[in-house]
Amino acid sequence: MLEKTTRINYLLDFYQALLTPKQRSYMEMYYLEDYSLGEISEEANVSRQAVYDNIKRTEAMLESYEEKLHLYEKFMERLKIIQKLDERVTAIGDESLINYMNQLKELD
Amino acid sequence: MLEKTTRINYLLDFYQALLTPKQRSYMEMYYLEDYSLGEISEEANVSRQAVYDNIKRTEAMLESYEEKLHLYEKFMERLKIIQKLDERVTAIGDESLINYMNQLKELD
């Protein structure tokens, strides 16, 4: 369950720009601010079932974007290599390399 | 004109998975295989105007995805840093670093 939440949070990071304002708002309340379905339904003045359906549909959309674009998967692959690079750069202690590595880490 | 074509080619690289099979097919013929609108319209058995409209709409979709996700922009930023890193790594000649850099370059 926790793992699923973490994954959805990452997918939200990568794909939230592709969601509608309503989808984004429900997902933020549910996954980032930890509102319950009941609290969101009160806030949005719609039924609990409508909120639930919207969130489930949005989760499926996020997974479908990931299936097509693989942004989260590629991010994790890049992260692993960057961590190994970073350890070696720190061991070598070259200032230019450290500087470039910091620039690279700021990008993602 | 050439610059625009290059940009569309890059956007296609990043976002083609989000297009419909028809959109992808027209874009591939027009941008990758250099078919004319007339040739595509014959191939697809639709009017030249229909092909033109589809391609223009698809170009606008690609730009809209880029506006939201910035994959091409981020790729270019990362590329610049990776090139500088790579030069310095080559100058230093450390085998582990060279190995990690190769892994990183293979990802994009």
Tab-separated table of C-alpha atoms in Angstrom:
chain	number	residue	atom	x	y	z
A	1	MET	CA	0.000	0.000	0.000
A	2	LEU	CA	2.758	2.427	0.993
A	3	GLU	CA	4.734	1.387	-2.085
A	4	LYS	CA	1.721	2.098	-4.285
A	5	THR	CA	1.332	5.552	-2.747
A	6	THR	CA	4.993	6.315	-3.348
A	7	ARG	CA	4.686	5.250	-6.967
A	8	ILE	CA	1.584	7.387	-7.557
A	9	ASN	CA	3.346	10.344	-5.966
A	10	TYR	CA	6.236	9.944	-8.392
A	11	LEU	CA	3.902	9.540	-11.370
A	12	LEU	CA	2.112	12.706	-10.256
A	13	ASP	CA	5.455	14.528	-10.219
A	14	PHE	CA	6.116	13.546	-13.814
A	15	TYR	CA	2.659	13.756	-15.379
A	16	GLN	CA	0.534	16.186	-13.361
A	17	ALA	CA	0.848	18.799	-16.127
A	18	LEU	CA	-1.228	16.464	-18.318
A	19	LEU	CA	-4.151	16.259	-15.879
A	20	THR	CA	-7.213	18.522	-15.779
A	21	PRO	CA	-7.402	21.054	-12.904
A	22	LYS	CA	-10.084	18.923	-11.209
A	23	GLN	CA	-8.064	15.722	-11.492
A	24	ARG	CA	-4.989	17.510	-10.174
A	25	SER	CA	-6.921	18.994	-7.280
A	26	TYR	CA	-8.394	15.630	-6.143
A	27	MET	CA	-5.024	13.887	-6.492
A	28	GLU	CA	-3.241	16.586	-4.514
A	29	MET	CA	-5.787	16.450	-1.713
A	30	TYR	CA	-5.773	12.652	-1.603
A	31	TYR	CA	-2.081	11.855	-2.118
A	32	LEU	CA	-0.189	14.939	-0.974
A	33	GLU	CA	-2.402	16.417	1.729
A	34	ASP	CA	-3.790	13.077	2.961
A	35	TYR	CA	-7.484	14.070	2.860
A	36	SER	CA	-9.982	11.201	3.069
A	37	LEU	CA	-12.445	10.572	0.229
A	38	GLY	CA	-15.196	11.902	2.503
A	39	GLU	CA	-13.322	15.144	3.186
A	40	ILE	CA	-12.634	15.697	-0.520
A	41	SER	CA	-16.290	15.045	-1.376
A	42	GLU	CA	-17.376	17.686	1.189
A	43	GLU	CA	-14.774	20.167	-0.056
A	44	ALA	CA	-15.749	19.666	-3.711
A	45	ASN	CA	-19.472	19.303	-3.052
A	46	VAL	CA	-19.808	16.034	-4.989
A	47	SER	CA	-20.514	12.461	-3.878
A	48	ARG	CA	-17.811	10.321	-2.290
A	49	GLN	CA	-18.306	7.834	-5.140
A	50	ALA	CA	-17.657	10.563	-7.752
A	51	VAL	CA	-14.392	11.485	-6.042
A	52	TYR	CA	-13.375	7.825	-5.808
A	53	ASP	CA	-14.147	7.196	-9.501
A	54	ASN	CA	-12.245	10.301	-10.570
A	55	ILE	CA	-9.177	9.327	-8.531
A	56	LYS	CA	-9.205	5.746	-9.851
A	57	ARG	CA	-9.517	6.993	-13.446
A	58	THR	CA	-6.680	9.460	-12.893
A	59	GLU	CA	-4.444	6.742	-11.440
A	60	ALA	CA	-5.102	4.641	-14.541
A	61	MET	CA	-4.256	7.651	-16.753
A	62	LEU	CA	-0.967	8.177	-14.915
A	63	GLU	CA	-0.053	4.504	-15.383
A	64	SER	CA	-0.976	4.722	-19.055
A	65	TYR	CA	1.288	7.769	-19.541
A	66	GLU	CA	4.109	5.920	-17.786
A	67	GLU	CA	3.561	2.893	-20.035
A	68	LYS	CA	3.981	5.156	-23.059
A	69	LEU	CA	6.688	7.602	-21.943
A	70	HIS	CA	8.540	5.711	-19.154
A	71	LEU	CA	9.618	8.976	-17.482
A	72	TYR	CA	9.661	7.514	-13.968
A	73	GLU	CA	11.465	4.363	-15.085
A	74	LYS	CA	14.111	6.388	-16.966
A	75	PHE	CA	14.481	8.748	-14.030
A	76	MET	CA	15.238	5.817	-11.699
A	77	GLU	CA	17.783	4.355	-14.130
A	78	ARG	CA	19.503	7.719	-14.477
A	79	LEU	CA	19.466	8.220	-10.710
A	80	LYS	CA	21.329	4.932	-10.102
A	81	ILE	CA	24.120	5.856	-12.525
A	82	ILE	CA	24.347	9.424	-11.243
A	83	GLN	CA	24.772	8.122	-7.689
A	84	LYS	CA	27.656	5.852	-8.736
A	85	LEU	CA	29.238	8.672	-10.761
A	86	ASP	CA	28.839	11.006	-7.810
A	87	GLU	CA	30.607	8.666	-5.380
A	88	ARG	CA	33.553	8.283	-7.717
A	89	VAL	CA	33.711	12.039	-8.419
A	90	THR	CA	33.731	12.739	-4.681
A	91	ALA	CA	36.560	10.209	-4.204
A	92	ILE	CA	38.608	11.846	-6.981
A	93	GLY	CA	37.807	15.353	-5.712
A	94	ASP	CA	38.191	17.221	-9.011
A	95	GLU	CA	36.504	20.630	-8.728
A	96	SER	CA	35.207	20.857	-12.317
A	97	LEU	CA	33.688	17.397	-12.082
A	98	ILE	CA	32.009	18.212	-8.748
A	99	ASN	CA	30.622	21.409	-10.278
A	100	TYR	CA	29.220	19.625	-13.364
A	101	MET	CA	27.751	16.856	-11.193
A	102	ASN	CA	25.925	19.454	-9.098
A	103	GLN	CA	24.491	21.008	-12.263
A	104	LEU	CA	23.366	17.570	-13.435
A	105	LYS	CA	21.711	16.701	-10.120
A	106	GLU	CA	19.804	19.999	-10.096
A	107	LEU	CA	18.133	19.136	-13.408
A	108	ASP	CA	16.000	16.179	-12.362
B	1	MET	CA	12.266	25.880	-42.217
B	2	LEU	CA	15.036	23.351	-41.628
B	3	GLU	CA	15.197	24.375	-37.961
B	4	LYS	CA	11.459	23.819	-37.609
B	5	THR	CA	11.776	20.362	-39.171
B	6	THR	CA	14.581	19.469	-36.776
B	7	ARG	CA	12.477	20.592	-33.823
B	8	ILE	CA	9.454	18.580	-34.952
B	9	ASN	CA	11.667	15.548	-35.435
B	10	TYR	CA	12.897	15.855	-31.855
B	11	LEU	CA	9.377	16.379	-30.507
B	12	LEU	CA	8.310	13.266	-32.421
B	13	ASP	CA	11.110	11.333	-30.725
B	14	PHE	CA	9.847	12.314	-27.302
B	15	TYR	CA	6.075	12.252	-27.759
B	16	GLN	CA	5.215	9.875	-30.602
B	17	ALA	CA	3.949	7.292	-28.111
B	18	LEU	CA	1.126	9.728	-27.276
B	19	LEU	CA	-0.104	10.017	-30.884
B	20	THR	CA	-2.747	7.873	-32.584
B	21	PRO	CA	-1.512	5.322	-35.164
B	22	LYS	CA	-2.852	7.539	-37.996
B	23	GLN	CA	-1.138	10.654	-36.670
B	24	ARG	CA	2.099	8.752	-36.221
B	25	SER	CA	1.886	7.305	-39.714
B	26	TYR	CA	1.347	10.698	-41.420
B	27	MET	CA	4.114	12.329	-39.358
B	28	GLU	CA	6.563	9.539	-40.155
B	29	MET	CA	5.856	9.744	-43.870
B	30	TYR	CA	6.055	13.535	-43.926
B	31	TYR	CA	8.966	14.191	-41.553
B	32	LEU	CA	11.056	11.037	-41.587
B	33	GLU	CA	10.516	9.599	-45.055
B	34	ASP	CA	10.094	12.968	-46.791
B	35	TYR	CA	6.849	12.118	-48.630
B	36	SER	CA	4.924	15.080	-50.079
B	37	LEU	CA	1.366	15.828	-48.926
B	38	GLY	CA	0.148	14.570	-52.298
B	39	GLU	CA	1.986	11.270	-51.950
B	40	ILE	CA	0.632	10.716	-48.431
B	41	SER	CA	-2.913	11.507	-49.584
B	42	GLU	CA	-2.601	8.897	-52.363
B	43	GLU	CA	-1.122	6.330	-49.985
B	44	ALA	CA	-3.833	6.903	-47.346
B	45	ASN	CA	-6.657	7.390	-49.834
B	46	VAL	CA	-7.822	10.698	-48.312
B	47	SER	CA	-7.712	14.288	-49.583
B	48	ARG	CA	-4.508	16.315	-49.552
B	49	GLN	CA	-6.308	18.831	-47.320
B	50	ALA	CA	-7.211	16.138	-44.780
B	51	VAL	CA	-3.572	15.053	-44.561
B	52	TYR	CA	-2.445	18.682	-44.202
B	53	ASP	CA	-4.983	19.387	-41.429
B	54	ASN	CA	-4.037	16.221	-39.566
B	55	ILE	CA	-0.324	17.056	-39.710
B	56	LYS	CA	-0.896	20.660	-38.552
B	57	ARG	CA	-3.063	19.461	-35.653
B	58	THR	CA	-0.448	16.881	-34.677
B	59	GLU	CA	2.321	19.501	-34.735
B	60	ALA	CA	0.225	21.672	-32.396
B	61	MET	CA	-0.308	18.644	-30.108
B	62	LEU	CA	3.436	17.972	-29.975
B	63	GLU	CA	4.112	21.610	-29.053
B	64	SER	CA	1.416	21.460	-26.401
B	65	TYR	CA	2.971	18.340	-24.839
B	66	GLU	CA	6.361	20.056	-24.858
B	67	GLU	CA	4.856	23.128	-23.188
B	68	LYS	CA	3.557	20.885	-20.408
B	69	LEU	CA	6.354	18.327	-19.992
B	70	HIS	CA	9.462	20.109	-21.401
B	71	LEU	CA	11.116	16.793	-22.302
B	72	TYR	CA	13.022	18.214	-25.280
B	73	GLU	CA	14.109	21.299	-23.346
B	74	LYS	CA	15.321	19.199	-20.391
B	75	PHE	CA	17.069	16.789	-22.749
B	76	MET	CA	19.029	19.664	-24.321
B	77	GLU	CA	20.012	21.057	-20.903
B	78	ARG	CA	21.182	17.631	-19.759
B	79	LEU	CA	23.073	17.084	-23.002
B	80	LYS	CA	25.101	20.296	-22.525
B	81	ILE	CA	26.202	19.299	-19.021
B	82	ILE	CA	26.927	15.708	-20.038
B	83	GLN	CA	29.179	16.958	-22.848
B	84	LYS	CA	31.192	19.116	-20.434
B	85	LEU	CA	31.385	16.258	-17.925
B	86	ASP	CA	32.483	13.919	-20.673
B	87	GLU	CA	35.342	16.151	-21.805
B	88	ARG	CA	36.657	16.450	-18.272
B	89	VAL	CA	36.277	12.703	-17.635
B	90	THR	CA	38.224	11.964	-20.826
B	91	ALA	CA	40.967	14.385	-19.752
B	92	ILE	CA	41.235	12.707	-16.335
B	93	GLY	CA	41.074	9.219	-17.875
B	94	ASP	CA	39.631	7.372	-14.864
B	95	GLU	CA	38.204	4.041	-16.001
B	96	SER	CA	35.235	3.875	-13.615
B	97	LEU	CA	34.183	7.392	-14.568
B	98	ILE	CA	34.428	6.605	-18.286
B	99	ASN	CA	32.346	3.482	-17.730
B	100	TYR	CA	29.612	5.354	-15.804
B	101	MET	CA	29.579	8.151	-18.390
B	102	ASN	CA	29.009	5.600	-21.143
B	103	GLN	CA	26.081	4.145	-19.203
B	104	LEU	CA	24.639	7.635	-18.743
B	105	LYS	CA	24.971	8.531	-22.423
B	106	GLU	CA	23.241	5.323	-23.463
B	107	LEU	CA	20.134	6.279	-21.498
B	108	ASP	CA	18.981	9.313	-23.475
